[in-house]
Amino acid sequence: MRIISGSLKGRNILPPRSFKARPTTDFAKEGLFNMLEHSLDITSVSVLDLFAGSGGISLEFVSRGCTSATCVEMNAAHAGFIRDTVGKMGLSSQIRVVHHNVFDFLKICTQKYDVIFADPPYDLPGLEDLPSKILNAGVLEDEGLLIVEHPGHCSFTGLPHFMKEKKYGNVHFSFFAYSKTFPTFALPNNQGPVVQPG
């Protein structure tokens, strides 16, 4: 794994072989961030990275200019790896690492974030309800964006606030926003967000 672009471009993220997390592929990460950079001012957003795994998403955000990211990871070894990596890269003032169960964290979190990225285990029980649980927790800004990474067999198109889904290889990202006008994701031909029939 590597950081794709920005001030940390080319830096490797090297978890041990015992690491159990499934990191977002470089191909999918590059596609996602190319889209986001056409839709957001990354330098001005706060990021919440749920099921953070290796911390690669937060590191990519910070490399591209984000100044505030919070990684939430339940696995102690994974959280420790993120903390060590963040320290070695000199990013401790920009990336906060929280060793906590994601659902318990959502219950006690008092901060709101501009972008929330969630990359849950693909076999997470109740995965189909995850976007609603995050959106109902009150941690996303009114003009914020929720991105959920998920397997292809899982579809969120019928959920409230669903905007669109993008696929990069075997990786699927679903996007949610409270605001119907935000963001447009730089869609081809300036078409609006994909709205599924009710």
Coordinates of C-alpha atoms in Angstrom, one line a residue:
M1 CA 0.0 0.0 0.0
R2 CA 1.2 3.5 -0.7
I3 CA 0.0 7.1 -0.5
I4 CA -1.1 8.1 -4.0
S5 CA -0.7 11.8 -4.1
G6 CA 0.1 15.0 -2.2
S7 CA 2.9 15.9 0.2
L8 CA 3.4 12.2 1.2
K9 CA 3.1 10.8 -2.3
G10 CA 4.9 7.5 -2.7
R11 CA 5.3 6.8 1.1
N12 CA 4.5 3.2 1.8
I13 CA 2.1 1.9 4.4
L14 CA 3.5 -1.5 5.5
P15 CA 1.4 -3.4 8.0
P16 CA 2.8 -6.7 9.3
R17 CA 1.8 -9.9 7.7
S18 CA -0.4 -10.7 10.7
F19 CA -2.6 -7.7 9.8
K20 CA -6.2 -8.8 9.4
A21 CA -7.7 -5.7 7.8
R22 CA -8.6 -5.5 4.2
P23 CA -7.1 -2.2 2.9
T24 CA -8.8 -0.2 0.1
T25 CA -6.9 -1.0 -3.1
D26 CA -4.6 1.7 -4.6
F27 CA -6.7 1.6 -7.8
A28 CA -9.9 2.2 -5.9
K29 CA -8.3 4.8 -3.7
E30 CA -7.0 6.7 -6.7
G31 CA -10.4 6.7 -8.4
L32 CA -12.1 7.9 -5.2
F33 CA -9.8 10.8 -4.5
N34 CA -9.7 11.9 -8.1
M35 CA -13.5 12.3 -7.8
L36 CA -13.4 14.0 -4.4
E37 CA -10.8 16.5 -5.5
H38 CA -13.2 17.6 -8.2
S39 CA -16.0 18.0 -5.7
L40 CA -14.4 19.2 -2.4
D41 CA -11.8 21.5 -1.0
I42 CA -10.0 18.8 0.8
T43 CA -7.8 21.4 2.6
S44 CA -10.9 22.6 4.5
V45 CA -12.7 19.4 5.5
S46 CA -12.6 17.4 8.7
V47 CA -12.6 13.7 8.2
L48 CA -13.9 10.7 10.3
D49 CA -12.4 7.4 9.2
L50 CA -14.5 4.5 10.6
F51 CA -13.2 0.9 10.7
A52 CA -9.9 2.6 9.8
G53 CA -7.8 -0.5 9.4
S54 CA -4.4 0.6 8.3
G55 CA -5.3 4.3 8.4
G56 CA -4.6 4.6 4.6
I57 CA -7.6 6.7 3.9
S58 CA -6.8 9.3 6.6
L59 CA -3.2 9.4 5.5
E60 CA -4.3 10.0 1.9
F61 CA -6.6 12.9 3.0
V62 CA -3.9 14.5 5.1
S63 CA -1.3 14.1 2.3
R64 CA -3.7 16.1 0.0
G65 CA -4.0 18.9 2.5
C66 CA -6.7 17.9 5.1
T67 CA -5.7 19.2 8.5
S68 CA -7.9 17.1 10.8
A69 CA -8.8 13.4 10.6
T70 CA -10.0 11.0 13.2
C71 CA -9.4 7.2 12.8
V72 CA -11.6 4.9 14.8
E73 CA -10.5 1.3 14.9
M74 CA -11.6 -1.5 17.4
N75 CA -8.7 -3.9 16.8
A76 CA -5.9 -2.9 19.2
A77 CA -3.1 -4.1 17.0
H78 CA -4.5 -2.1 14.0
A79 CA -5.0 1.0 16.1
G80 CA -1.5 0.7 17.4
F81 CA -0.1 0.3 13.8
I82 CA -2.0 3.5 12.7
R83 CA -0.7 5.4 15.7
D84 CA 2.9 4.3 15.1
T85 CA 2.6 5.2 11.4
V86 CA 1.2 8.6 12.1
G87 CA 3.9 9.3 14.6
K88 CA 6.7 8.2 12.2
M89 CA 5.3 10.5 9.5
G90 CA 5.1 13.4 11.9
L91 CA 1.3 13.7 11.6
S92 CA 0.2 13.3 15.3
S93 CA -1.2 16.8 15.4
Q94 CA -3.4 16.2 12.3
I95 CA -4.5 12.6 12.7
R96 CA -6.2 11.4 16.0
V97 CA -6.4 7.7 16.5
V98 CA -9.2 6.3 18.7
H99 CA -9.1 2.7 19.8
H100 CA -12.9 2.1 20.1
N101 CA -15.8 0.1 18.8
V102 CA -17.3 2.2 16.0
F103 CA -20.9 1.9 17.2
D104 CA -20.0 2.8 20.7
F105 CA -18.0 5.8 19.4
L106 CA -20.9 7.1 17.4
K107 CA -23.0 7.1 20.6
I108 CA -20.6 9.3 22.5
C109 CA -19.1 11.5 19.7
T110 CA -20.0 15.2 20.1
Q111 CA -18.1 16.4 17.0
K112 CA -19.5 16.8 13.5
Y113 CA -17.4 16.0 10.4
D114 CA -17.5 17.2 6.8
V115 CA -16.6 13.8 5.4
I116 CA -17.1 10.4 6.9
F117 CA -15.5 7.3 5.3
A118 CA -16.6 3.9 6.5
D119 CA -14.8 0.7 5.4
P120 CA -16.5 -2.0 7.5
P121 CA -15.6 -5.7 7.3
Y122 CA -17.6 -7.1 4.4
D123 CA -19.1 -9.8 6.7
L124 CA -20.2 -7.2 9.3
P125 CA -23.6 -8.3 10.8
G126 CA -26.2 -5.7 9.9
L127 CA -24.0 -4.2 7.1
E128 CA -27.2 -3.1 5.2
D129 CA -28.1 -0.8 8.1
L130 CA -24.7 0.8 8.6
P131 CA -25.3 4.0 6.5
S132 CA -28.5 4.7 8.4
K133 CA -26.8 4.2 11.8
I134 CA -24.1 6.6 10.9
L135 CA -26.4 9.2 9.4
N136 CA -28.7 9.0 12.5
A137 CA -25.8 9.4 14.9
G138 CA -25.6 13.2 14.3
V139 CA -21.9 13.2 13.5
L140 CA -22.2 14.4 9.8
E141 CA -22.4 18.1 9.0
D142 CA -25.5 19.2 7.2
E143 CA -23.5 19.8 4.0
G144 CA -21.4 16.7 4.7
L145 CA -20.6 13.6 2.7
L146 CA -20.7 9.9 3.9
I147 CA -18.8 7.4 1.8
V148 CA -19.3 3.6 2.5
E149 CA -17.0 1.0 0.9
H150 CA -18.8 -2.3 0.4
P151 CA -18.9 -5.5 -1.6
G152 CA -20.8 -5.6 -4.9
H153 CA -23.6 -7.9 -3.6
C154 CA -24.6 -5.2 -1.0
S155 CA -26.8 -2.4 -2.4
F156 CA -27.7 0.8 -0.5
T157 CA -29.7 2.4 -3.3
G158 CA -33.0 2.3 -1.4
L159 CA -31.7 4.0 1.7
P160 CA -32.5 7.6 2.7
H161 CA -30.0 10.2 1.5
F162 CA -28.4 7.8 -1.0
M163 CA -26.8 9.8 -3.9
K164 CA -24.8 7.4 -6.1
E165 CA -22.6 4.3 -6.3
K166 CA -19.2 4.1 -8.0
K167 CA -17.2 0.9 -8.8
Y168 CA -13.5 0.5 -9.1
G169 CA -12.6 -3.1 -9.8
N170 CA -14.2 -5.2 -7.1
V171 CA -14.5 -2.2 -4.8
H172 CA -17.8 -0.3 -4.5
F173 CA -18.3 3.1 -2.9
S174 CA -21.8 4.4 -2.0
F175 CA -22.2 8.1 -1.3
F176 CA -24.8 9.7 0.9
A177 CA -25.6 13.4 1.7
Y178 CA -28.3 15.2 3.5
S179 CA -28.3 18.0 0.9
K180 CA -29.7 17.1 -2.5
T181 CA -27.5 19.6 -4.2
F182 CA -24.2 18.4 -2.7
P183 CA -22.0 17.1 -4.0
T184 CA -22.2 16.5 -7.8
F185 CA -19.1 14.3 -7.8
A186 CA -18.0 15.7 -11.2
L187 CA -20.5 13.4 -13.0
P188 CA -20.2 13.1 -16.8
N189 CA -22.2 15.7 -18.7
N190 CA -22.8 17.6 -15.5
Q191 CA -25.8 15.3 -14.8
G192 CA -27.1 15.5 -11.3
P193 CA -26.9 12.8 -8.6
V194 CA -28.4 9.5 -9.5
V195 CA -31.8 9.2 -7.8
Q196 CA -33.3 5.7 -7.6
P197 CA -37.1 5.3 -8.2
G198 CA -39.1 4.9 -5.1

